[in-house]
Each structure stands twice: as C-alpha cells, then as structure tokens.
mmCIF file of C-alpha atoms and ligand atoms in Angstrom:
data_model
loop_
_atom_site.group_PDB
_atom_site.id
_atom_site.type_symbol
_atom_site.label_atom_id
_atom_site.label_comp_id
_atom_site.label_asym_id
_atom_site.label_seq_id
_atom_site.Cartn_x
_atom_site.Cartn_y
_atom_site.Cartn_z
ATOM 1 C CA UNK A 300 -12.638 17.783 -8.295
ATOM 2 C CA UNK A 301 -15.861 17.173 -6.457
ATOM 3 C CA UNK A 302 -14.497 18.938 -3.373
ATOM 4 C CA UNK A 303 -13.521 22.332 -4.719
ATOM 5 C CA UNK A 304 -10.826 24.693 -3.529
ATOM 6 C CA UNK A 305 -13.563 27.074 -2.368
ATOM 7 C CA UNK A 306 -15.159 24.272 -0.355
ATOM 8 C CA UNK A 307 -11.780 23.375 1.151
ATOM 9 C CA UNK A 308 -11.268 26.981 2.224
ATOM 10 C CA UNK A 309 -14.760 27.120 3.703
ATOM 11 C CA UNK A 310 -14.072 23.893 5.639
ATOM 12 C CA UNK A 311 -10.875 25.434 7.020
ATOM 13 C CA UNK A 312 -12.727 28.585 8.065
ATOM 14 C CA UNK A 313 -15.290 26.468 9.930
ATOM 15 C CA UNK A 314 -12.709 24.165 11.563
ATOM 16 C CA UNK A 315 -12.630 24.611 15.362
ATOM 17 C CA UNK A 316 -9.032 23.334 15.400
ATOM 18 C CA UNK A 317 -7.868 25.909 12.844
ATOM 19 C CA UNK A 318 -6.259 28.199 15.483
ATOM 20 C CA UNK A 319 -3.966 25.344 16.525
ATOM 21 C CA UNK A 320 -2.198 25.553 13.172
ATOM 22 C CA UNK A 321 -0.665 28.853 14.292
ATOM 23 C CA UNK A 322 1.130 27.023 17.063
ATOM 24 C CA UNK A 323 3.334 25.324 14.455
ATOM 25 C CA UNK A 324 5.944 26.464 11.999
ATOM 26 C CA UNK A 325 4.839 25.214 8.579
ATOM 27 C CA UNK A 326 7.041 26.345 5.677
ATOM 28 C CA UNK A 327 5.244 28.601 3.180
ATOM 29 C CA UNK A 328 3.865 26.740 0.161
ATOM 30 C CA UNK A 329 4.751 23.314 1.530
ATOM 31 C CA UNK A 330 2.065 20.687 2.154
ATOM 32 C CA UNK A 331 3.329 18.537 4.993
ATOM 33 C CA UNK A 332 1.682 15.101 5.066
ATOM 34 C CA UNK A 333 4.331 13.346 7.132
ATOM 35 C CA UNK A 334 3.452 14.380 10.675
ATOM 36 C CA UNK A 335 2.964 10.706 11.500
ATOM 37 C CA UNK A 336 6.687 10.256 10.924
ATOM 38 C CA UNK A 337 8.149 13.537 12.171
ATOM 39 C CA UNK A 338 5.730 16.057 13.652
ATOM 40 C CA UNK A 339 6.042 19.713 12.621
ATOM 41 C CA UNK A 340 8.003 22.171 14.744
ATOM 42 C CA UNK A 341 5.909 23.722 17.538
ATOM 43 C CA UNK A 342 6.786 27.438 17.512
ATOM 44 C CA UNK A 343 7.031 27.448 21.303
ATOM 45 C CA UNK A 344 9.815 24.855 21.156
ATOM 46 C CA UNK A 345 12.210 27.451 19.733
ATOM 47 C CA UNK A 346 11.924 29.840 22.673
ATOM 48 C CA UNK A 347 11.654 27.023 25.155
ATOM 49 C CA UNK A 348 14.863 25.357 24.004
ATOM 50 C CA UNK A 349 16.588 28.737 23.874
ATOM 51 C CA UNK A 350 15.644 29.378 27.496
ATOM 52 C CA UNK A 351 16.652 25.917 28.649
ATOM 53 C CA UNK A 352 20.000 26.285 26.911
ATOM 54 C CA UNK A 353 20.826 29.866 27.838
ATOM 55 C CA UNK A 354 19.229 30.284 31.253
ATOM 56 C CA UNK A 355 19.043 26.803 32.695
ATOM 57 C CA UNK A 356 22.141 25.166 31.225
ATOM 58 C CA UNK A 357 24.119 28.370 30.619
ATOM 59 C CA UNK A 358 23.493 30.305 33.826
ATOM 60 C CA UNK A 359 22.035 27.922 36.343
ATOM 61 C CA UNK A 360 24.212 25.005 35.267
ATOM 62 C CA UNK A 361 24.022 21.857 37.367
ATOM 63 C CA UNK A 362 21.799 23.572 39.943
ATOM 64 C CA UNK A 363 18.947 23.204 37.420
ATOM 65 C CA UNK A 364 18.514 19.535 38.279
ATOM 66 C CA UNK A 365 16.798 20.767 41.429
ATOM 67 C CA UNK A 366 15.985 24.440 40.836
ATOM 68 C CA UNK A 367 14.316 23.844 37.418
ATOM 69 C CA UNK A 368 13.210 20.328 38.273
ATOM 70 C CA UNK A 369 15.166 18.742 35.428
ATOM 71 C CA UNK A 370 15.122 15.572 37.483
ATOM 72 C CA UNK A 371 11.302 15.460 37.391
ATOM 73 C CA UNK A 372 11.044 15.904 33.606
ATOM 74 C CA UNK A 373 10.446 12.223 32.655
ATOM 75 C CA UNK A 374 7.458 12.081 35.010
ATOM 76 C CA UNK A 375 6.187 15.614 34.259
ATOM 77 C CA UNK A 376 6.258 15.122 30.498
ATOM 78 C CA UNK A 377 4.796 11.633 30.877
ATOM 79 C CA UNK A 378 1.885 13.116 32.823
ATOM 80 C CA UNK A 379 1.186 15.413 29.855
ATOM 81 C CA UNK A 380 0.937 12.379 27.557
ATOM 82 C CA UNK A 381 -1.418 10.571 29.952
ATOM 83 C CA UNK A 382 -4.661 12.378 28.972
ATOM 84 C CA UNK A 383 -3.961 11.713 25.296
ATOM 85 C CA UNK A 384 -3.804 7.966 25.863
ATOM 86 C CA UNK A 385 -6.389 7.481 28.611
ATOM 87 C CA UNK A 386 -3.911 6.803 31.398
ATOM 88 C CA UNK A 387 -3.313 8.161 34.895
ATOM 89 C CA UNK A 388 -0.477 10.692 35.205
ATOM 90 C CA UNK A 389 1.608 8.279 37.294
ATOM 91 C CA UNK A 390 1.309 5.532 34.674
ATOM 92 C CA UNK A 391 3.358 7.210 31.934
ATOM 93 C CA UNK A 392 7.032 8.086 31.869
ATOM 94 C CA UNK A 393 9.278 9.445 29.119
ATOM 95 C CA UNK A 394 12.640 7.810 28.482
ATOM 96 C CA UNK A 395 14.897 6.273 25.865
ATOM 97 C CA UNK A 396 13.562 5.268 22.438
ATOM 98 C CA UNK A 397 10.510 3.174 21.648
ATOM 99 C CA UNK A 398 12.825 0.287 20.758
ATOM 100 C CA UNK A 399 14.606 0.404 24.129
ATOM 101 C CA UNK A 400 11.358 0.808 26.063
ATOM 102 C CA UNK A 401 9.958 -2.171 24.239
ATOM 103 C CA UNK A 402 12.954 -4.238 25.253
ATOM 104 C CA UNK A 403 12.523 -3.231 28.890
ATOM 105 C CA UNK A 404 8.824 -4.088 28.922
ATOM 106 C CA UNK A 405 9.198 -7.334 26.964
ATOM 107 C CA UNK A 406 11.831 -8.719 29.301
ATOM 108 C CA UNK A 407 9.993 -7.472 32.382
ATOM 109 C CA UNK A 408 6.659 -8.913 31.209
ATOM 110 C CA UNK A 409 8.190 -12.245 30.209
ATOM 111 C CA UNK A 410 9.559 -12.482 33.754
ATOM 112 C CA UNK A 411 6.002 -12.599 35.135
ATOM 113 C CA UNK A 412 5.413 -16.185 33.980
ATOM 114 C CA UNK A 413 7.321 -19.292 32.994
ATOM 115 C CA UNK A 414 5.629 -19.506 29.593
ATOM 116 C CA UNK A 415 7.893 -19.737 26.607
ATOM 117 C CA UNK A 416 6.346 -17.774 23.728
ATOM 118 C CA UNK A 417 6.342 -14.122 22.664
ATOM 119 C CA UNK A 418 3.628 -13.675 20.042
ATOM 120 C CA UNK A 419 3.530 -10.891 17.468
ATOM 121 C CA UNK A 420 2.262 -10.014 14.023
ATOM 122 C CA UNK A 421 4.024 -10.678 10.714
ATOM 123 C CA UNK A 422 4.700 -7.309 9.095
ATOM 124 C CA UNK A 423 4.677 -5.504 12.446
ATOM 125 C CA UNK A 424 7.061 -2.521 12.472
ATOM 126 C CA UNK A 425 10.428 -4.211 12.107
ATOM 127 C CA UNK A 426 12.068 -2.719 15.191
ATOM 128 C CA UNK A 427 9.367 -4.387 17.303
ATOM 129 C CA UNK A 428 10.110 -7.775 15.773
ATOM 130 C CA UNK A 429 13.880 -7.283 16.000
ATOM 131 C CA UNK A 430 13.713 -6.247 19.652
ATOM 132 C CA UNK A 431 11.397 -9.174 20.405
ATOM 133 C CA UNK A 432 13.747 -11.623 18.690
ATOM 134 C CA UNK A 433 16.664 -10.267 20.726
ATOM 135 C CA UNK A 434 14.701 -10.517 23.974
ATOM 136 C CA UNK A 435 13.546 -14.043 23.087
ATOM 137 C CA UNK A 436 17.115 -15.200 22.335
ATOM 138 C CA UNK A 437 18.376 -13.692 25.554
ATOM 139 C CA UNK A 438 15.686 -15.334 27.672
ATOM 140 C CA UNK A 439 15.564 -18.682 25.875
ATOM 141 C CA UNK A 440 12.040 -17.963 24.638
ATOM 142 C CA UNK A 441 10.491 -18.459 21.243
ATOM 143 C CA UNK A 442 9.249 -15.567 19.110
ATOM 144 C CA UNK A 443 6.245 -16.566 17.076
ATOM 145 C CA UNK A 444 5.126 -14.283 14.275
ATOM 146 C CA UNK A 445 1.602 -14.984 13.041
ATOM 147 C CA UNK A 446 -0.123 -13.450 10.025
ATOM 148 C CA UNK A 447 -2.410 -10.590 11.112
ATOM 149 C CA UNK A 448 -5.587 -12.576 10.522
ATOM 150 C CA UNK A 449 -4.302 -15.463 12.652
ATOM 151 C CA UNK A 450 -2.885 -13.608 15.664
ATOM 152 C CA UNK A 451 -6.038 -13.921 17.742
ATOM 153 C CA UNK A 452 -6.459 -17.610 16.987
ATOM 154 C CA UNK A 453 -2.884 -18.196 18.195
ATOM 155 C CA UNK A 454 -3.625 -16.787 21.653
ATOM 156 C CA UNK A 455 -3.071 -19.752 23.964
ATOM 157 C CA UNK A 456 -1.772 -21.071 27.260
ATOM 158 C CA UNK A 457 1.877 -21.209 26.127
ATOM 159 C CA UNK A 458 2.066 -17.480 25.291
ATOM 160 C CA UNK A 459 3.686 -15.201 27.851
ATOM 161 C CA UNK A 460 3.521 -11.856 26.025
ATOM 162 C CA UNK A 461 1.518 -10.580 23.071
ATOM 163 C CA UNK A 462 3.178 -7.668 21.271
ATOM 164 C CA UNK A 463 1.030 -5.673 18.855
ATOM 165 C CA UNK A 464 1.122 -2.283 17.185
ATOM 166 C CA UNK A 465 -2.246 -0.591 17.660
ATOM 167 C CA UNK A 466 -2.241 1.233 14.296
ATOM 168 C CA UNK A 467 -0.185 -0.444 11.584
ATOM 169 C CA UNK A 468 2.649 1.775 10.338
ATOM 170 C CA UNK A 469 2.000 0.938 6.703
ATOM 171 C CA UNK A 470 -1.684 0.204 6.158
ATOM 172 C CA UNK A 471 -3.023 2.184 9.176
ATOM 173 C CA UNK A 472 -5.184 -0.819 10.102
ATOM 174 C CA UNK A 473 -6.163 -0.675 13.749
ATOM 175 C CA UNK A 474 -6.553 -3.522 16.237
ATOM 176 C CA UNK A 475 -9.477 -3.540 18.657
ATOM 177 C CA UNK A 476 -7.430 -2.892 21.777
ATOM 178 C CA UNK A 477 -10.104 -3.593 24.397
ATOM 179 C CA UNK A 478 -11.268 -6.860 22.846
ATOM 180 C CA UNK A 479 -7.799 -8.284 22.197
ATOM 181 C CA UNK A 480 -6.381 -7.196 25.550
ATOM 182 C CA UNK A 481 -9.319 -8.891 27.302
ATOM 183 C CA UNK A 482 -9.009 -12.063 25.243
ATOM 184 C CA UNK A 483 -5.277 -12.262 25.926
ATOM 185 C CA UNK A 484 -5.724 -11.525 29.635
ATOM 186 C CA UNK A 485 -8.302 -14.301 29.883
ATOM 187 C CA UNK A 486 -5.615 -16.672 28.571
ATOM 188 C CA UNK A 487 -3.138 -15.324 31.145
ATOM 189 C CA UNK A 488 -1.179 -13.272 28.602
ATOM 190 C CA UNK A 489 0.195 -9.767 29.114
ATOM 191 C CA UNK A 490 -0.215 -7.552 26.033
ATOM 192 C CA UNK A 491 2.218 -4.791 25.076
ATOM 193 C CA UNK A 492 0.766 -2.165 22.740
ATOM 194 C CA UNK A 493 2.950 -0.038 20.493
ATOM 195 C CA UNK A 494 1.067 3.256 20.190
ATOM 196 C CA UNK A 495 3.558 5.022 17.916
ATOM 197 C CA UNK A 496 0.993 5.667 15.158
ATOM 198 C CA UNK A 497 -1.907 6.304 17.520
ATOM 199 C CA UNK A 498 -0.907 8.693 20.308
ATOM 200 C CA UNK A 499 -1.878 12.279 19.536
ATOM 201 C CA UNK A 500 -4.367 11.494 16.766
ATOM 202 C CA UNK A 501 -6.413 8.371 17.492
ATOM 203 C CA UNK A 502 -8.611 8.207 20.597
ATOM 204 C CA UNK A 503 -7.055 5.956 23.212
ATOM 205 C CA UNK A 504 -8.416 4.743 26.519
ATOM 206 C CA UNK A 505 -5.735 2.469 27.932
ATOM 207 C CA UNK A 506 -7.353 2.303 31.357
ATOM 208 C CA UNK A 507 -10.791 1.656 29.880
ATOM 209 C CA UNK A 508 -9.393 -1.050 27.606
ATOM 210 C CA UNK A 509 -7.674 -2.778 30.517
ATOM 211 C CA UNK A 510 -4.295 -2.283 28.807
ATOM 212 C CA UNK A 511 -1.364 -3.160 31.030
ATOM 213 C CA UNK A 512 1.720 -2.124 29.055
ATOM 214 C CA UNK A 513 2.399 0.237 26.146
ATOM 215 C CA UNK A 514 5.133 2.213 24.428
ATOM 216 C CA UNK A 515 5.126 4.915 21.762
ATOM 217 C CA UNK A 516 7.173 7.475 19.864
ATOM 218 C CA UNK A 517 7.533 11.107 20.915
ATOM 219 C CA UNK A 518 8.480 12.452 17.498
ATOM 220 C CA UNK A 519 5.387 11.585 15.461
ATOM 221 C CA UNK A 520 1.952 13.027 16.336
ATOM 222 C CA UNK A 521 3.350 14.271 19.670
ATOM 223 C CA UNK A 522 5.672 16.677 17.836
ATOM 224 C CA UNK A 523 8.692 16.190 20.085
ATOM 225 C CA UNK A 524 11.299 16.692 17.350
ATOM 226 C CA UNK A 525 13.708 14.369 15.554
ATOM 227 C CA UNK A 526 14.770 11.521 17.833
ATOM 228 C CA UNK A 527 12.550 12.744 20.670
ATOM 229 C CA UNK A 528 12.463 10.411 23.662
ATOM 230 C CA UNK A 529 9.661 7.866 23.709
ATOM 231 C CA UNK A 530 7.031 7.078 26.331
ATOM 232 C CA UNK A 531 6.275 3.994 28.308
ATOM 233 C CA UNK A 532 3.020 3.092 30.081
ATOM 234 C CA UNK A 533 2.620 0.615 32.911
ATOM 235 C CA UNK A 534 -0.821 0.189 34.478
ATOM 236 C CA UNK A 535 -0.733 0.919 38.195
ATOM 237 C CA UNK A 536 -1.510 -2.635 39.429
ATOM 238 C CA UNK A 537 1.461 -4.020 37.503
ATOM 239 C CA UNK A 538 4.021 -1.410 38.482
ATOM 240 C CA UNK A 539 5.277 -3.085 41.639
ATOM 241 C CA UNK A 540 5.640 -6.477 39.913
ATOM 242 C CA UNK A 541 7.747 -5.476 36.915
ATOM 243 C CA UNK A 542 11.511 -5.347 36.971
ATOM 244 C CA UNK A 543 13.404 -3.563 34.230
ATOM 245 C CA UNK A 544 16.305 -5.536 32.767
ATOM 246 C CA UNK A 545 18.182 -2.218 32.412
ATOM 247 C CA UNK A 546 18.889 -1.503 36.042
ATOM 248 C CA UNK A 547 20.266 1.967 35.713
ATOM 249 C CA UNK A 548 20.712 4.374 38.573
ATOM 250 C CA UNK A 549 17.742 6.544 37.578
ATOM 251 C CA UNK A 550 15.444 3.582 38.187
ATOM 252 C CA UNK A 551 16.912 3.010 41.653
ATOM 253 C CA UNK A 552 14.912 3.791 44.779
ATOM 254 C CA UNK A 553 17.700 6.152 45.908
ATOM 255 C CA UNK A 554 19.956 7.099 42.972
ATOM 256 C CA UNK A 555 21.940 9.512 45.095
ATOM 257 C CA UNK A 556 22.613 7.060 47.901
ATOM 258 C CA UNK A 557 25.260 5.543 45.579
ATOM 259 C CA UNK A 558 24.841 2.059 46.969
ATOM 260 C CA UNK A 559 26.217 -1.111 45.347
ATOM 261 C CA UNK A 560 22.935 -2.988 45.597
ATOM 262 C CA UNK A 561 20.003 -2.416 43.248
ATOM 263 C CA UNK A 562 16.674 -1.522 44.790
ATOM 264 C CA UNK A 563 14.009 -0.616 42.223
ATOM 265 C CA UNK A 564 12.178 2.663 42.677
ATOM 266 C CA UNK A 565 8.516 2.506 43.582
ATOM 267 C CA UNK A 566 6.024 2.834 40.748
ATOM 268 C CA UNK A 567 6.867 3.496 37.128
ATOM 269 C CA UNK A 568 10.119 5.324 37.979
ATOM 270 C CA UNK A 569 11.876 1.950 38.058
ATOM 271 C CA UNK A 570 11.573 1.852 34.265
ATOM 272 C CA UNK A 571 14.125 4.655 33.948
ATOM 273 C CA UNK A 572 17.721 3.715 33.280
ATOM 274 C CA UNK A 573 20.073 6.636 32.614
ATOM 275 C CA UNK A 574 20.142 10.429 32.891
ATOM 276 C CA UNK A 575 17.114 12.097 31.247
ATOM 277 C CA UNK A 576 17.869 14.034 27.998
ATOM 278 C CA UNK A 577 16.810 17.483 29.181
ATOM 279 C CA UNK A 578 16.986 19.356 25.856
ATOM 280 C CA UNK A 579 14.959 16.678 24.078
ATOM 281 C CA UNK A 580 12.460 16.511 26.913
ATOM 282 C CA UNK A 581 12.004 20.299 26.735
ATOM 283 C CA UNK A 582 11.207 20.062 23.015
ATOM 284 C CA UNK A 583 8.749 17.211 23.591
ATOM 285 C CA UNK A 584 7.083 19.154 26.391
ATOM 286 C CA UNK A 585 6.560 22.082 23.995
ATOM 287 C CA UNK A 586 5.057 19.627 21.496
ATOM 288 C CA UNK A 587 2.630 18.365 24.110
ATOM 289 C CA UNK A 588 1.746 21.849 25.293
ATOM 290 C CA UNK A 589 0.592 22.533 21.711
ATOM 291 C CA UNK A 590 -2.327 20.136 22.403
ATOM 292 C CA UNK A 591 -3.610 22.383 25.219
ATOM 293 C CA UNK A 592 -7.331 22.910 24.605
ATOM 294 C CA UNK A 593 -7.720 20.216 21.931
ATOM 295 C CA UNK A 594 -9.720 17.236 23.181
ATOM 296 C CA UNK A 595 -8.982 13.748 21.807
ATOM 297 C CA UNK A 596 -12.593 13.591 20.530
ATOM 298 C CA UNK A 597 -12.160 16.792 18.548
ATOM 299 C CA UNK A 598 -8.827 15.633 17.154
ATOM 300 C CA UNK A 599 -10.367 12.385 15.986
ATOM 301 C CA UNK A 600 -13.393 14.010 14.406
ATOM 302 C CA UNK A 601 -11.049 16.334 12.441
ATOM 303 C CA UNK A 602 -8.813 13.383 11.492
ATOM 304 C CA UNK A 603 -11.877 11.615 10.092
ATOM 305 C CA UNK A 604 -12.996 14.632 8.107
ATOM 306 C CA UNK A 605 -9.462 14.959 6.654
ATOM 307 C CA UNK A 606 -9.446 11.252 5.801
ATOM 308 C CA UNK A 607 -12.773 11.375 3.976
ATOM 309 C CA UNK A 608 -11.774 14.411 1.936
ATOM 310 C CA UNK A 609 -8.355 13.027 1.007
ATOM 311 C CA UNK A 610 -9.696 9.573 0.205
ATOM 312 C CA UNK A 611 -12.449 11.021 -1.979
ATOM 313 C CA UNK A 612 -10.113 13.360 -3.839
ATOM 314 C CA UNK A 613 -7.545 10.639 -4.546
ATOM 315 C CA UNK A 614 -10.184 8.132 -5.597
ATOM 316 C CA UNK A 615 -11.569 10.608 -8.074
ATOM 317 C CA UNK A 616 -8.377 12.181 -9.400
ATOM 318 C CA UNK A 617 -5.659 9.546 -9.006
ATOM 319 C CA UNK A 618 -7.413 6.256 -9.835
ATOM 320 C CA UNK A 619 -4.044 4.518 -10.418
ATOM 321 C CA UNK A 620 -3.463 4.560 -6.656
ATOM 322 C CA UNK A 621 -4.990 1.665 -4.718
ATOM 323 C CA UNK A 622 -5.964 2.560 -1.154
ATOM 324 C CA UNK A 623 -4.874 -0.084 1.392
ATOM 325 C CA UNK A 624 -6.287 1.712 4.437
ATOM 326 C CA UNK A 625 -9.710 0.665 5.741
ATOM 327 C CA UNK A 626 -12.482 3.241 5.236
ATOM 328 C CA UNK A 627 -14.239 2.674 8.564
ATOM 329 C CA UNK A 628 -12.918 4.992 11.304
ATOM 330 C CA UNK A 629 -12.870 2.315 14.008
ATOM 331 C CA UNK A 630 -10.683 0.100 11.818
ATOM 332 C CA UNK A 631 -7.900 2.576 11.099
ATOM 333 C CA UNK A 632 -5.596 5.307 12.349
ATOM 334 C CA UNK A 633 -4.921 8.802 11.060
ATOM 335 C CA UNK A 634 -2.757 8.116 8.021
ATOM 336 C CA UNK A 635 -3.736 6.821 4.614
ATOM 337 C CA UNK A 636 -1.682 4.652 2.293
ATOM 338 C CA UNK A 637 -1.833 3.701 -1.349
ATOM 339 C CA UNK A 638 -0.198 1.014 -3.402
ATOM 340 C CA UNK A 639 1.435 1.725 -6.770
ATOM 341 C CA UNK A 640 4.339 -0.108 -8.468
ATOM 342 C CA UNK A 641 6.177 3.231 -8.723
ATOM 343 C CA UNK A 642 5.270 4.523 -5.277
ATOM 344 C CA UNK A 643 8.883 5.545 -4.626
ATOM 345 C CA UNK A 644 9.186 7.708 -7.728
ATOM 346 C CA UNK A 645 5.741 9.253 -7.179
ATOM 347 C CA UNK A 646 6.716 10.128 -3.635
ATOM 348 C CA UNK A 647 9.931 11.798 -4.833
ATOM 349 C CA UNK A 648 8.083 13.741 -7.543
ATOM 350 C CA UNK A 649 5.599 14.896 -4.915
ATOM 351 C CA UNK A 650 8.408 16.083 -2.647
ATOM 352 C CA UNK A 651 9.848 18.055 -5.584
ATOM 353 C CA UNK A 652 6.386 19.621 -5.920
ATOM 354 C CA UNK A 653 6.438 20.592 -2.227
ATOM 355 C CA UNK A 654 4.107 17.856 -1.029
ATOM 356 C CA UNK A 655 5.784 15.704 1.616
ATOM 357 C CA UNK A 656 4.497 12.200 2.207
ATOM 358 C CA UNK A 657 6.663 9.123 2.526
ATOM 359 C CA UNK A 658 7.422 5.823 0.845
ATOM 360 C CA UNK A 659 7.263 2.476 2.582
ATOM 361 C CA UNK A 660 8.873 -0.426 0.747
ATOM 362 C CA UNK A 661 8.123 -2.086 -1.497
ATOM 363 C CA UNK A 662 5.264 -0.155 -3.110
ATOM 364 C CA UNK A 663 3.395 2.082 -0.676
ATOM 365 C CA UNK A 664 3.076 5.856 -0.585
ATOM 366 C CA UNK A 665 1.824 7.045 2.789
ATOM 367 C CA UNK A 666 0.277 10.323 3.932
ATOM 368 C CA UNK A 667 -0.102 11.427 7.554
ATOM 369 C CA UNK A 668 -3.291 13.383 8.239
ATOM 370 C CA UNK A 669 -2.352 15.261 11.397
ATOM 371 C CA UNK A 670 -5.501 16.798 12.829
ATOM 372 C CA UNK A 671 -3.739 19.425 14.932
ATOM 373 C CA UNK A 672 -2.288 21.509 12.124
ATOM 374 C CA UNK A 673 -3.411 20.269 8.714
ATOM 375 C CA UNK A 674 -6.118 22.043 6.771
ATOM 376 C CA UNK A 675 -8.495 20.957 4.039
ATOM 377 C CA UNK A 676 -6.839 23.260 1.542
ATOM 378 C CA UNK A 677 -3.550 21.417 2.179
ATOM 379 C CA UNK A 678 -5.243 18.229 1.053
ATOM 380 C CA UNK A 679 -6.775 19.847 -2.001
ATOM 381 C CA UNK A 680 -3.399 21.254 -3.031
ATOM 382 C CA UNK A 681 -1.663 17.914 -2.452
ATOM 383 C CA UNK A 682 -4.095 15.944 -4.607
ATOM 384 C CA UNK A 683 -4.090 18.647 -7.292
ATOM 385 C CA UNK A 684 -0.292 18.336 -7.558
ATOM 386 C CA UNK A 685 -0.347 14.544 -7.342
ATOM 387 C CA UNK A 686 -2.971 14.276 -10.101
ATOM 388 C CA UNK A 687 -0.758 16.437 -12.341
ATOM 389 C CA UNK A 688 2.300 14.272 -11.589
ATOM 390 C CA UNK A 689 0.406 11.118 -12.535
ATOM 391 C CA UNK A 690 -1.292 12.666 -15.576
ATOM 392 C CA UNK A 691 1.942 14.134 -16.993
ATOM 393 C CA UNK A 692 4.115 11.181 -15.979
ATOM 394 C CA UNK A 693 6.553 13.570 -14.255
ATOM 395 C CA UNK A 694 7.517 10.815 -11.827
ATOM 396 C CA UNK A 695 9.288 9.011 -14.710
ATOM 397 C CA UNK A 696 12.150 11.537 -14.658
ATOM 398 C CA UNK A 697 15.329 9.587 -13.740
ATOM 399 C CA UNK A 698 16.108 11.927 -10.823
ATOM 400 C CA UNK A 699 13.032 10.630 -8.983
ATOM 401 C CA UNK A 700 14.412 7.074 -8.971
ATOM 402 C CA UNK A 701 17.496 8.001 -6.904
ATOM 403 C CA UNK A 702 17.219 6.530 -3.408
ATOM 404 C CA UNK A 703 18.664 8.145 -0.286
ATOM 405 C CA UNK A 704 19.444 6.336 2.966
ATOM 406 C CA UNK A 705 16.159 7.424 4.535
ATOM 407 C CA UNK A 706 12.943 6.920 2.581
HETATM 408 C C1 LIG B 872 5.290 1.357 15.187
HETATM 409 C C2 LIG B 872 6.663 1.876 15.460
HETATM 410 N N1 LIG B 872 7.338 1.424 16.535
HETATM 411 C C3 LIG B 872 8.576 1.856 16.809
HETATM 412 C C4 LIG B 872 9.217 2.759 15.996
HETATM 413 C C5 LIG B 872 10.641 3.175 16.274
HETATM 414 O O1 LIG B 872 10.771 3.860 17.437
HETATM 415 P P1 LIG B 872 12.215 4.347 17.965
HETATM 416 O O2 LIG B 872 12.954 4.898 16.805
HETATM 417 O O3 LIG B 872 11.875 5.369 18.987
HETATM 418 O O4 LIG B 872 12.891 3.176 18.561
HETATM 419 C C6 LIG B 872 8.542 3.274 14.889
HETATM 420 C C7 LIG B 872 9.205 4.271 14.023
HETATM 421 O O5 LIG B 872 8.719 4.704 13.019
HETATM 422 C C8 LIG B 872 7.237 2.804 14.601
HETATM 423 O O6 LIG B 872 6.579 3.238 13.533
#
C-alpha cells in the first residue's frame, strides 16, 4: 500500500482530534465505518443515563420535570446542535423522528402559499419521498420527483416547497445549499433541507445560506443512540408564520392551562407535539457534549484527510470497487460509497472480519468516515482486510449471501 501502516500511525499521532476518540466506546479490534448510520456510544452516555434513571426518575420522580428541567430538554439539546449547523440556539429543537419532523414542516410550509407542487429529487432517501407523498395526498397537492440533474431547472412559480437532502445517503453527493436556497427563494419557494448525513461532520451555515427549514437525525454523526430523537430547524423570521399540523399539547402556548382551544406557542416551541423522551434526550445530549472543543472546521479538515486516505487505499488495493462519491470536498459529505455487483456479500464478509460498513441496495457498499473518533490506522486496517476478502474471494461463501431484515 502506498500509505503504510507506519504512516497511518504517524498521522494518528499528529491528529489534533485524536483525544476525542477516548470519549467513545469502540470495541477492541473492530473497525467501525458506520457512524453515519449509528454513531458510536459516547462513554459519558452510560453514566449520564444511569444518573437520569436512578436519581432523576428513581428518586426525584415527577418532580424532575421542573427540578431537573426535563421540560426544557428539547430546547436545551437543540441549542447544542445549533453551533454545528450554523443556527441560532432558539432556531433548533429536538423532537420526534426525522420522518415526523419532515411531515410537520412540509405541511406547515405548504400552508404558506396556495401553490400546488412539492418538488423533490428522484432517489432521495425514501422516507422523505414517502412522507412528502402522504403530505401531498392529504393536502391535495402534487409531489413531483425530478432526476437530480433536473431539480434546479424544475424550480418554478407553481412550486410551494422544495425538499432536498443536503448530502445524499447513498452517493454522498452534496447540494450547494446557499445557491439552491437562494434560487428557490427568488421563485417564492420555501426549501426544506434534510441534514441527516451532514450534521456533525460537514460544515453547515444555515443562517449564512439563508436556509429557512431543516430536519436531521440524532443517531448518526450526532451519536445520540439507536432511535435518538431528531432535530428540526426553523429560521427565526418564519417561526411565527408556521403552524404545525400536529397540534399537541407541548406545542401549545400554555400546555398546563388545559384549555380546549389550541394556541400555538411562540417561536419554535410550537413544533413540539407530545411529551419529550427524556432518556433518549439525555443520551443525545451526551453525544453532543462529546463535540465540546471540536470546531466544525477541524472536523471537516479531518473528514477530508480520512476521505483522501481511504479513497487512495481502495483505488490502489481494491480496483474492483467503483467509487460513486465525488472527489471534490465541496461536492460531497463525509461518507464514501462504492459500486460492486456483490456489494452485499462483500459487506457481510467485511463484518465477519470486524470491519463494519453497510450495504445500500442494489449494489452499493458504504463507509462512514466519522471525523470525531476514527483514526487513519482504522482505515488502513479496513482496506487491508477488504483487499484480502476480494483477493481470496472469501465473500463467495454462501453464509455471506444470507440477508437479515436490516442491511
Ligand atoms: C436522509 C435521511 N433522512 C431521514 C432518515 C430517517 O430518519 P428517521 O428514522 O429519524 O425518521 C434517514 C435515515 O437513515 C436518512 O438517511
């Protein structure tokens, strides 16, 4: 390999983010390249959850809503996401799943005009398209799905909402958020950005880009744990004009007045619906606290260094794999994907060799390059094992063709 194990170790020793790795539990011998799907466990989450369960739930019981500010958790945790996405603390709130938040924002945004079209990208993450089709049916709107290369050309006066994923879940291709948001706004369109594969790795400046609405997952680069609640961003000027279709009591101006009428809370709080999931919020907060001291610029420069090393090693040692992720940093996110007709089997053989990536149908093997806790030696080890699997044809063993429910 052109990038030797000794060079990988030297790069790790010189990495200013290296100390952050100690904030995570990474199983011995395992190379974890799936942090863009489920972030690793922040060590602090273990103690934090223990305390919330034993002291706050166990001892303090229902008093904790006030005494431990459980009730303020959606806003407090949202404010910790804000600096990672270039938003003000009062513009981000944590609630529900990305799918549900998307539904709330789509319906609310569509209500701002009498236009009839929701526009999105063919091959967008399927939940986004499914949620948009449901919202469109409900509202009597039309969902138009344009090929990626034609989305911009389709921007027009009949479009109410443009729904795009900033970094594509499969290819990692990245849209130019500032340019597209501006172009859409000029045509009177509100854009909703799905930041699931961006937040926590890719530099984001929602305020600078003029972004009005966004959602994103808490369990990927933000390390909030399996099924962590998602986040939702509404730019300040829009907050008073949006109405959530899910008018739950937590989004009411006075939830504890118990009135029959619905009066939306001021600001982004109106986007809440039900009771906040305190245990999950505590885990997500620990995940976000693990970013303390790591600037977005430093994270991105590490992500780029990881990308270049991994890309170079695979190109040289696994030529059967065809990279579908753009090389240029401004055109991509922080994962890298390759096409191969037997991507599923290769992925399974890799997992058996303690290298975890994931498979995306029909023929893509995908690797998350999480800048907060991955090292260069991890990448060297992963490619060394993958090259052996391809060279020896280990992936052809029948056991690697068996598919589970989750891929
Ligand atoms: C781009 C994107 N949006 C949304 C989701 C799903 O989010 P949730 O499960 O929180 O609804 C995912 C999950 O991988 C995703 O990749």
